[in-house]
């Protein structure tokens, strides 16, 4: 509101009738609450990002730590790199950059519980379906490449398959409309058609302590599995898998003890403890979630959904926890400190100093 309009309202207050003053009394607290809640909603998210960034601001272009404070814009502190001259703020270079509906972010995080589809999320937050889609994908991108430590002890690995999907692709040519007779004929060909859709392999490895590694593969091969699992399973662990040509030399290449189960001949458990039932249960849940709840997802977004499921599976879902995860992921991606130091910072925010870094 312009200052002149505001002054006009102030001047008109003494001229108001008692009824009008009463209306003003009831309206003002409502407006004040809305303003306060918007500020709080934004600050919960921004507080974390700003805290981590202010500890060690780094240029988003050249990763130089030689940066100066460079005024502020829209309430965000800006920085300027002394080496390359790039100006940036705490959100530059993250999927949260240029986000217009920041005040809706905390509310939208509530809808990332894995049980809310796009439309109910849009209704709950009062945003359009498009915005709901973009917010979900921005948040999923933050979780996509997160890892939660190495697998250890008894680890299990297996692959599952999803049909290739182009869901939501607007460039996809729509099939020509057919008459009723040819539609009847096409029903018979549906099974054949489904069988001809390429299958996308998804690798999942997990241990008995709820650590999960997953990846969308091009094909199931020893080289690809090795590249995904190398250095991510603690030395001395045991790897259980189904008998498959690609698995034959995998454990050897990863320097792990192998336990192969021949499930085609009904072998489910070896020596009482070695099995792949944990990873198979994970597969079933993943398929129910993606194929059942979401009615399929586009193959190009499959890795993001795997990351989201991994997060939901390995964490108790909460808004505060999710916002912490976003901040830590961001810090991990952008600051050159060790991962231990981030956890140290996080502990400091909770009032518990880390012995290693205090
Ligand atoms: Zn720079």
XYZ file of C-alpha atoms and ligand atoms in Angstrom:
359
model
C 0.000 0.000 0.000
C 1.208 3.476 -0.792
C 1.996 5.756 2.187
C -0.584 8.328 1.024
C -3.384 5.708 1.117
C -2.258 4.573 4.564
C -2.292 8.165 5.867
C -5.822 8.610 4.445
C -7.003 5.571 6.434
C -5.393 6.895 9.613
C -7.070 10.307 9.128
C -10.474 8.657 8.669
C -10.303 6.645 11.927
C -11.602 9.502 14.199
C -14.576 9.941 11.801
C -15.670 6.270 12.059
C -18.906 5.229 13.766
C -18.680 2.874 16.820
C -19.837 -0.066 14.575
C -17.080 0.680 12.074
C -14.475 0.852 14.860
C -15.692 -2.574 16.084
C -15.234 -4.015 12.576
C -11.716 -2.556 12.488
C -10.928 -4.127 15.900
C -11.937 -7.602 14.696
C -10.161 -7.257 11.324
C -6.777 -6.051 12.589
C -5.793 -9.111 14.715
C -6.667 -11.428 11.759
C -4.458 -9.411 9.401
C -1.661 -9.287 11.983
C -1.809 -13.105 12.435
C -1.600 -13.687 8.673
C 1.466 -11.449 8.377
C 3.173 -13.126 11.362
C 2.440 -16.658 10.143
C 3.825 -15.836 6.667
C 7.039 -14.503 8.189
C 7.360 -17.600 10.400
C 6.672 -19.970 7.504
C 9.420 -18.412 5.456
C 11.890 -18.079 8.262
C 11.803 -21.765 9.249
C 13.172 -22.661 5.851
C 15.427 -19.666 5.385
C 16.908 -19.751 8.883
C 18.532 -23.085 8.160
C 19.883 -22.205 4.743
C 21.221 -18.868 5.948
C 22.777 -20.425 9.024
C 24.742 -23.020 7.063
C 25.714 -20.581 4.340
C 26.789 -17.790 6.702
C 29.238 -20.143 8.431
C 31.293 -20.438 5.265
C 29.937 -18.602 2.212
C 31.339 -20.049 -0.999
C 30.996 -18.770 -4.568
C 28.410 -20.843 -6.458
C 30.365 -20.460 -9.724
C 34.059 -21.015 -8.816
C 33.732 -22.361 -5.223
C 36.092 -19.642 -3.985
C 35.818 -18.726 -0.306
C 37.018 -15.158 -0.976
C 33.638 -13.463 -0.877
C 32.307 -10.140 0.383
C 28.856 -9.236 1.652
C 27.090 -7.327 -1.137
C 23.974 -5.712 0.314
C 20.611 -7.452 0.402
C 17.715 -8.026 -1.969
C 14.174 -9.179 -1.102
C 15.372 -9.657 2.477
C 18.210 -12.022 1.488
C 21.873 -11.244 2.100
C 23.815 -11.129 -1.158
C 27.499 -11.939 -1.593
C 30.060 -11.074 -4.277
C 32.977 -13.312 -5.226
C 36.351 -11.533 -5.153
C 37.778 -13.959 -7.723
C 35.116 -14.105 -10.442
C 32.799 -11.227 -9.562
C 29.651 -13.388 -9.395
C 26.959 -12.188 -6.987
C 24.715 -14.714 -5.261
C 22.623 -15.441 -2.167
C 22.129 -18.478 0.064
C 19.758 -20.131 -2.409
C 21.650 -19.505 -5.660
C 22.607 -22.705 -7.408
C 20.120 -24.823 -5.440
C 16.753 -26.109 -6.688
C 15.245 -23.449 -4.391
C 16.661 -20.555 -6.440
C 14.057 -18.259 -8.068
C 11.277 -19.929 -6.074
C 8.262 -17.615 -6.100
C 6.081 -19.393 -3.562
C 8.573 -19.556 -0.680
C 5.824 -18.834 1.854
C 4.075 -22.060 0.768
C 7.167 -24.225 1.100
C 6.772 -25.277 4.743
C 3.124 -26.083 4.137
C 4.029 -28.073 1.028
C 6.637 -30.065 2.957
C 3.688 -31.501 4.950
C 2.503 -32.993 1.653
C 5.827 -34.789 1.109
C 4.722 -37.569 3.483
C 4.413 -40.017 0.589
C 0.649 -40.260 1.050
C -0.474 -37.086 -0.747
C -0.824 -36.830 -4.520
C -0.391 -33.608 -6.498
C -4.033 -32.464 -6.565
C -4.798 -32.744 -2.810
C -1.419 -31.078 -2.120
C -2.365 -28.194 -4.443
C -5.765 -27.823 -2.697
C -4.228 -27.927 0.789
C -1.655 -25.210 -0.031
C -3.929 -23.092 -2.240
C -1.642 -23.353 -5.276
C -2.132 -24.486 -8.878
C -1.516 -28.056 -10.056
C 1.537 -26.879 -12.031
C 3.048 -25.202 -8.954
C 2.333 -28.345 -6.928
C 4.229 -30.404 -9.526
C 7.197 -28.005 -9.581
C 7.422 -27.782 -5.778
C 7.372 -31.563 -5.432
C 10.101 -31.976 -8.029
C 12.277 -29.238 -6.525
C 12.060 -30.964 -3.149
C 12.650 -34.425 -4.644
C 15.756 -33.107 -6.451
C 17.220 -32.177 -3.089
C 16.836 -35.749 -1.865
C 17.750 -37.508 -5.105
C 21.483 -37.976 -4.517
C 21.497 -38.130 -0.734
C 23.248 -41.086 0.811
C 22.947 -42.230 4.373
C 26.227 -44.027 5.071
C 27.708 -47.328 3.952
C 26.004 -50.714 4.068
C 27.538 -53.036 6.637
C 27.139 -56.528 8.132
C 24.818 -58.648 6.023
C 23.900 -56.726 2.855
C 21.385 -57.785 0.187
C 21.251 -56.771 -3.469
C 18.692 -57.456 -6.184
C 17.058 -55.824 -9.185
C 13.438 -55.089 -9.985
C 11.929 -53.751 -13.218
C 9.531 -50.942 -14.145
C 7.872 -50.485 -17.533
C 9.311 -47.553 -19.470
C 6.911 -44.613 -19.077
C 6.489 -41.235 -20.746
C 3.737 -40.112 -18.368
C 2.951 -36.413 -18.694
C 5.059 -35.985 -21.844
C 3.244 -33.330 -23.871
C 5.348 -33.920 -26.967
C 4.220 -37.530 -27.150
C 1.971 -38.138 -30.155
C -1.539 -39.143 -29.112
C -2.715 -42.361 -30.770
C -5.289 -42.021 -33.570
C -8.901 -42.589 -32.387
C -10.250 -45.962 -33.414
C -13.792 -47.185 -34.079
C -15.536 -49.648 -31.725
C -14.663 -52.709 -33.835
C -10.962 -52.023 -33.954
C -11.048 -51.130 -30.227
C -12.382 -54.664 -29.498
C -9.552 -56.093 -31.556
C -6.992 -53.921 -29.813
C -8.023 -55.289 -26.416
C -6.637 -58.685 -27.453
C -3.392 -57.060 -28.463
C -3.049 -55.145 -25.147
C -1.169 -57.930 -23.370
C 1.205 -58.250 -26.311
C 1.675 -54.455 -26.372
C 2.505 -54.334 -22.648
C 5.071 -57.107 -23.124
C 6.752 -55.056 -25.846
C 7.254 -51.983 -23.577
C 10.939 -51.874 -22.535
C 11.707 -52.704 -18.913
C 13.882 -50.361 -16.862
C 16.059 -52.141 -14.282
C 16.265 -50.656 -10.775
C 18.957 -51.881 -8.400
C 18.345 -51.845 -4.654
C 20.896 -52.858 -2.036
C 20.221 -52.689 1.694
C 21.520 -53.989 4.979
C 19.741 -55.071 8.136
C 20.258 -51.597 9.709
C 17.889 -49.869 7.238
C 20.617 -48.348 5.029
C 19.560 -48.306 1.386
C 21.368 -47.742 -1.925
C 19.359 -47.592 -5.155
C 19.902 -46.689 -8.782
C 18.177 -46.791 -12.137
C 20.392 -48.920 -14.412
C 20.826 -48.974 -18.174
C 21.157 -52.755 -18.033
C 21.930 -55.366 -15.401
C 25.688 -55.876 -15.764
C 28.568 -56.491 -13.373
C 30.269 -53.232 -14.421
C 27.211 -51.099 -13.748
C 26.442 -52.762 -10.422
C 30.105 -52.376 -9.419
C 30.107 -48.664 -10.286
C 26.987 -48.135 -8.129
C 28.193 -50.162 -5.130
C 31.962 -49.531 -5.139
C 33.060 -47.996 -1.816
C 29.485 -47.988 -0.491
C 29.599 -51.331 1.338
C 31.920 -51.612 4.341
C 34.891 -53.983 3.816
C 34.373 -57.354 5.474
C 30.577 -57.314 4.912
C 28.675 -60.217 3.362
C 26.662 -59.617 0.194
C 23.650 -61.859 -0.498
C 22.167 -62.003 -3.996
C 20.210 -64.131 -6.391
C 22.080 -66.385 -8.812
C 22.569 -64.243 -11.926
C 25.384 -63.941 -14.430
C 25.946 -60.265 -13.538
C 26.309 -61.133 -9.842
C 28.866 -63.884 -10.405
C 32.019 -61.807 -9.962
C 30.424 -58.814 -8.242
C 31.331 -59.717 -4.643
C 34.870 -60.578 -5.740
C 35.303 -57.196 -7.443
C 33.913 -55.424 -4.362
C 36.138 -57.571 -2.050
C 33.145 -58.896 -0.145
C 32.045 -62.357 0.999
C 29.343 -63.655 -1.355
C 26.259 -65.704 -0.504
C 24.395 -66.751 -3.640
C 20.816 -67.977 -3.372
C 19.351 -70.069 -6.163
C 15.728 -68.985 -5.783
C 14.724 -70.759 -9.037
C 15.335 -74.054 -7.193
C 13.453 -72.830 -4.124
C 16.467 -71.793 -2.065
C 15.180 -68.961 0.167
C 17.572 -68.952 3.144
C 21.189 -70.049 3.495
C 22.752 -71.080 6.810
C 19.697 -69.708 8.632
C 20.568 -66.003 8.229
C 21.531 -65.267 4.619
C 18.578 -64.302 2.410
C 17.332 -61.512 0.103
C 13.880 -61.155 1.660
C 14.575 -57.643 3.042
C 15.453 -56.273 -0.378
C 12.553 -58.134 -2.011
C 10.127 -56.661 0.532
C 11.555 -53.208 -0.321
C 10.920 -53.941 -4.023
C 7.295 -54.890 -3.353
C 6.660 -51.733 -1.317
C 8.354 -49.575 -3.961
C 6.227 -51.111 -6.732
C 2.996 -50.689 -4.773
C 3.901 -47.057 -4.130
C 4.956 -46.148 -7.677
C 2.625 -48.327 -9.767
C -0.317 -48.420 -7.349
C -0.421 -45.145 -5.432
C 1.013 -42.840 -8.130
C -0.297 -44.971 -11.033
C 3.195 -44.963 -12.572
C 5.808 -42.237 -12.887
C 7.746 -41.040 -15.939
C 11.010 -42.962 -16.365
C 12.975 -39.691 -16.494
C 11.811 -38.963 -12.921
C 12.205 -42.507 -11.572
C 15.525 -41.786 -9.789
C 13.890 -38.855 -7.943
C 11.060 -41.052 -6.697
C 13.610 -43.663 -5.580
C 15.356 -40.937 -3.557
C 12.078 -39.804 -2.012
C 11.111 -43.371 -1.068
C 14.607 -43.961 0.355
C 14.187 -40.868 2.525
C 10.740 -41.921 3.748
C 11.985 -45.436 4.448
C 15.077 -44.400 6.383
C 13.640 -41.443 8.329
C 10.605 -40.853 10.491
C 8.815 -38.204 8.407
C 8.518 -34.780 10.047
C 8.531 -31.237 8.678
C 11.471 -30.171 10.842
C 13.431 -33.290 9.868
C 12.695 -32.770 6.195
C 13.780 -29.108 6.332
C 16.972 -30.147 8.147
C 17.618 -32.692 5.412
C 17.202 -30.051 2.715
C 19.682 -27.736 4.459
C 22.250 -30.456 5.090
C 21.991 -31.745 1.545
C 22.465 -28.232 0.236
C 25.467 -27.627 2.507
C 26.958 -30.984 1.482
C 26.657 -30.052 -2.179
C 28.000 -26.513 -1.945
C 30.496 -26.218 0.863
C 33.863 -27.956 0.697
C 33.929 -28.935 4.342
C 33.855 -32.552 5.470
C 30.507 -34.212 6.035
C 31.436 -34.617 9.719
C 31.654 -30.863 10.043
C 28.088 -30.426 8.790
C 26.806 -32.771 11.417
C 28.901 -30.845 13.901
C 27.150 -27.631 12.839
C 23.783 -29.319 13.076
C 24.545 -30.493 16.615
C 25.622 -26.969 17.533
C 22.261 -25.643 16.398
C 20.616 -28.132 18.718
C 22.831 -26.903 21.559
C 25.024 -30.025 21.699
C 28.627 -29.125 20.753
C 30.625 -31.705 18.823
C 33.796 -32.844 20.695
C 35.745 -33.133 17.441
C 35.071 -29.602 16.236
C 34.227 -27.588 19.357
Zn 33.587 -17.008 -7.930
